[in-house]
Tab-separated table of C-alpha atoms in Angstrom:
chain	number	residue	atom	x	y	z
A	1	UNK	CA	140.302	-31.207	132.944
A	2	UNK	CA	142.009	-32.577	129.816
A	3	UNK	CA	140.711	-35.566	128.292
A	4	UNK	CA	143.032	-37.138	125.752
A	5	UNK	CA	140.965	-38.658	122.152
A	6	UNK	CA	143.974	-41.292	121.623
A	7	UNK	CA	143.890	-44.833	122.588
A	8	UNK	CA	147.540	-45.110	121.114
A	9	UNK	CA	150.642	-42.695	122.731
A	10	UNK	CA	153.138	-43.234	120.124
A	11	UNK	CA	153.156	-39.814	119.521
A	12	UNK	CA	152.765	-38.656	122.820
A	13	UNK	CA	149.512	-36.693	123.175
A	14	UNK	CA	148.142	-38.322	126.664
A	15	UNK	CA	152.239	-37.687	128.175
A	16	UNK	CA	151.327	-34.334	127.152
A	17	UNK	CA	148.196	-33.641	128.458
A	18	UNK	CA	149.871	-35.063	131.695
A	19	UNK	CA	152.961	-32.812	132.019
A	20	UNK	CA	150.784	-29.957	131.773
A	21	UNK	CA	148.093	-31.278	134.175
A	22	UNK	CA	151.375	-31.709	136.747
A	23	UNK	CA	152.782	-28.246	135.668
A	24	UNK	CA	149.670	-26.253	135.698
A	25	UNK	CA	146.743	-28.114	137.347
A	26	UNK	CA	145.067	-24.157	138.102
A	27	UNK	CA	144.718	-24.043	134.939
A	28	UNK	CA	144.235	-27.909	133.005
A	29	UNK	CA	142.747	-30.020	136.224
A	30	UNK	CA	143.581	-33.691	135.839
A	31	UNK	CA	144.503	-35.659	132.884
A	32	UNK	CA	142.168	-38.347	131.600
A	33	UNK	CA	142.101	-40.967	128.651
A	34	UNK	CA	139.489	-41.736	127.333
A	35	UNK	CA	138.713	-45.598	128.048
A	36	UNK	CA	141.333	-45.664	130.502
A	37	UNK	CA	139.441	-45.213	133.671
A	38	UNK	CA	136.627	-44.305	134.789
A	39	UNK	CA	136.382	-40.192	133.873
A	40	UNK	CA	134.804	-37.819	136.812
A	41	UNK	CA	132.407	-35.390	135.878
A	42	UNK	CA	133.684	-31.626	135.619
A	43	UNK	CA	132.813	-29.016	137.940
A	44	UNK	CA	130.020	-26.472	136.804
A	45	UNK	CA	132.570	-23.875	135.387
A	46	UNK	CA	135.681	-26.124	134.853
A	47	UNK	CA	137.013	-25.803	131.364
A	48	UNK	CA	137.134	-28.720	129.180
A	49	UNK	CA	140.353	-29.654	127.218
A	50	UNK	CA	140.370	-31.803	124.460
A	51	UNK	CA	143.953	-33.268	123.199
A	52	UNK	CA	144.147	-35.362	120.183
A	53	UNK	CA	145.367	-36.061	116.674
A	54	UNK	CA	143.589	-33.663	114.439
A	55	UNK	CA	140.796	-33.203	111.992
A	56	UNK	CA	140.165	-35.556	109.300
A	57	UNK	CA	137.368	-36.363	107.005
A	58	UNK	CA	135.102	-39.397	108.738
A	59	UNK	CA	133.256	-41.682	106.363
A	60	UNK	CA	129.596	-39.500	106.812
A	61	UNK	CA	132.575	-36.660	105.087
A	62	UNK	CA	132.555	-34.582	108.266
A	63	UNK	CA	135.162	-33.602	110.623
A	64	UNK	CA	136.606	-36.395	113.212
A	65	UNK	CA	139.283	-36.465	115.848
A	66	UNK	CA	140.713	-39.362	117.189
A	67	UNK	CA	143.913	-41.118	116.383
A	68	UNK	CA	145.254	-41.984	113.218
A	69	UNK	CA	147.352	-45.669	114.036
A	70	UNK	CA	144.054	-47.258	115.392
A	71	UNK	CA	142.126	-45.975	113.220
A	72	UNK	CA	140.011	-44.879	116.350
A	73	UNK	CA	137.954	-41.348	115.371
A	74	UNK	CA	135.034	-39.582	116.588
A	75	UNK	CA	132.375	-37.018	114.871
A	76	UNK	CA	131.261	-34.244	116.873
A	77	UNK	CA	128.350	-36.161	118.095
A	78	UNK	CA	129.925	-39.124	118.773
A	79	UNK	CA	132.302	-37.156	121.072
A	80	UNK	CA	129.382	-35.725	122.913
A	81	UNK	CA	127.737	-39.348	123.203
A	82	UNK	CA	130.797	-40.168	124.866
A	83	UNK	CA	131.108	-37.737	126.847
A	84	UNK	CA	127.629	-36.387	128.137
A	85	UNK	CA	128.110	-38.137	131.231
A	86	UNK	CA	130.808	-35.590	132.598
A	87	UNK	CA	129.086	-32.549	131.809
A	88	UNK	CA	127.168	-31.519	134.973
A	89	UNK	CA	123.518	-29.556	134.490
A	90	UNK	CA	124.226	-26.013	134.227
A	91	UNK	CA	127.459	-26.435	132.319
A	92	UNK	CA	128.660	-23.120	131.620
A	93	UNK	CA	132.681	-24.168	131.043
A	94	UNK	CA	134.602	-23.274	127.842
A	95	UNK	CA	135.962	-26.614	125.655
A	96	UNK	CA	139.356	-26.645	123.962
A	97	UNK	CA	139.897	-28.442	121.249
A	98	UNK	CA	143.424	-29.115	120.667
A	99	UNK	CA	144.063	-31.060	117.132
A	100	UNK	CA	145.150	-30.149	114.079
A	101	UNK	CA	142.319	-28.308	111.894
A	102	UNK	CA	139.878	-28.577	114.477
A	103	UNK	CA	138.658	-25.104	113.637
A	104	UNK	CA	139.236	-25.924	110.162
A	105	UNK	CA	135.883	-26.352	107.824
A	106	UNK	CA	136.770	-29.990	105.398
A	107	UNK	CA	134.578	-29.883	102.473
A	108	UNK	CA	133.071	-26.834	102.997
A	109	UNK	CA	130.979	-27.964	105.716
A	110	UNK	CA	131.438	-26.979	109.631
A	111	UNK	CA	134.637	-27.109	111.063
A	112	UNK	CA	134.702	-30.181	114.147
A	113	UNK	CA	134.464	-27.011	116.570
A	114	UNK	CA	131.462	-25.587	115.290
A	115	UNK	CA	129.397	-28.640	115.084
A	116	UNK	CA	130.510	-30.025	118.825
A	117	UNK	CA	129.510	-26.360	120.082
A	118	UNK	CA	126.140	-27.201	118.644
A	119	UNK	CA	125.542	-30.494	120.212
A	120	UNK	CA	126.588	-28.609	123.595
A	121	UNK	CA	124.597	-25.908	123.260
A	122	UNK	CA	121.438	-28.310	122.407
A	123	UNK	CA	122.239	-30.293	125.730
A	124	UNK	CA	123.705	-28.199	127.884
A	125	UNK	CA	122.579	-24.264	126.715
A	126	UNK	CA	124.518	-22.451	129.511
A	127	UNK	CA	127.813	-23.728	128.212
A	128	UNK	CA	130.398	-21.096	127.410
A	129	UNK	CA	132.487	-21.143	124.180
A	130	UNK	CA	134.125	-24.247	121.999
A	131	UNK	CA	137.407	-23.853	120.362
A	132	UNK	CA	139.797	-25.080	117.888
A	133	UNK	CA	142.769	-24.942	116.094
A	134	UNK	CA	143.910	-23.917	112.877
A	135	UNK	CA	146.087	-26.069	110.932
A	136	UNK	CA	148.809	-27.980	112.475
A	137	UNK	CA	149.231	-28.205	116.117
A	138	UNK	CA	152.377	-29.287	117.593
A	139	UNK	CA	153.129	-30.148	121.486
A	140	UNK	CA	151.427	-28.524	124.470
A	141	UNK	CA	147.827	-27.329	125.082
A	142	UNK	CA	147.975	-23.693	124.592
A	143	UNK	CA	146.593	-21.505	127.562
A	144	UNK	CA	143.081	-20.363	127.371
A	145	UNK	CA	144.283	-16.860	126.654
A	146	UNK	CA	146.521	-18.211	123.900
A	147	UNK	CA	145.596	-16.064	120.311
A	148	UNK	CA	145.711	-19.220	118.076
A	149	UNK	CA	142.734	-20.362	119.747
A	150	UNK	CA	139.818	-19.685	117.500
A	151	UNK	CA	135.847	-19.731	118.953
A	152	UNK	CA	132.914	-21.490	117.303
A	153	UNK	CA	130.371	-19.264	115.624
């Protein structure tokens, strides 16, 4: 499934998420924005794809994701809060995060990755691995086997 962090689409990220979803829905599942619709829960094993404008520091001077015309971002936690309801017990599904720096550590704290793989893991322990991006990101999701995806420690 991808779920798309934007509640603008200036820049395209949800039109994204939905070409791919059309052109490779083996691999992505559906395409979902968030507050659009109602979002179905994934499927025990079903990867997770995240698509939106990248990393920034929030006002708590963590890592958010969101979108930057509506000012509309998320922390890690907040992400999980609003999302918790389409993770199924016994998770055991990778995440992508795909946003710029989302693998990137602001401040020298934890990068947006490493502290959403935590609040998994303390909900749902089964869950596979969460990853990000570093730096920029430009245009589609990149394949799960893709090298520039980097893994939460």
């Amino acid at each position: 499934m991808i779920l798309a962090v934007c509640t603008d689409d200036d820049n395209g990220t949800l039109h994204v998420g939905q070409a791919q979803s059309a052109a490779n829905p083996q691999v992505y599942g559906a395409c979902h924005a968030v507050f659009a619709t109602r979002v179905p829960a994934l499927g025990v094993s079903e990867n997770l794809f995240v698509i939106a404008h990248g990393a920034a520091v929030g006002d708590d001077g963590g890592p958010v994701i969101g979108d930057e015309h509506h000012d509309f971002w998320v922390n890690p936690a907040d992400l999980w809060n609003n999302a918790e309801n389409i993770f199924p017990a016994g998770y055991y599904g990778n995440v992508y995060i795909s946003a710029c720096e989302s693998a990137d550590t602001p401040n020298g704290t934890c990068s947006f990755t490493e502290l959403f793989s935590s609040v998994l893991r303390h909900h749902r322990p089964n869950a596979g691995t969460v990853y990000g991006q570093h730096g920029a990101v430009h245009g589609n999701i990149p394949l799960p086997t893709d090298q520039s995806w980097v893994p939460a420690v």
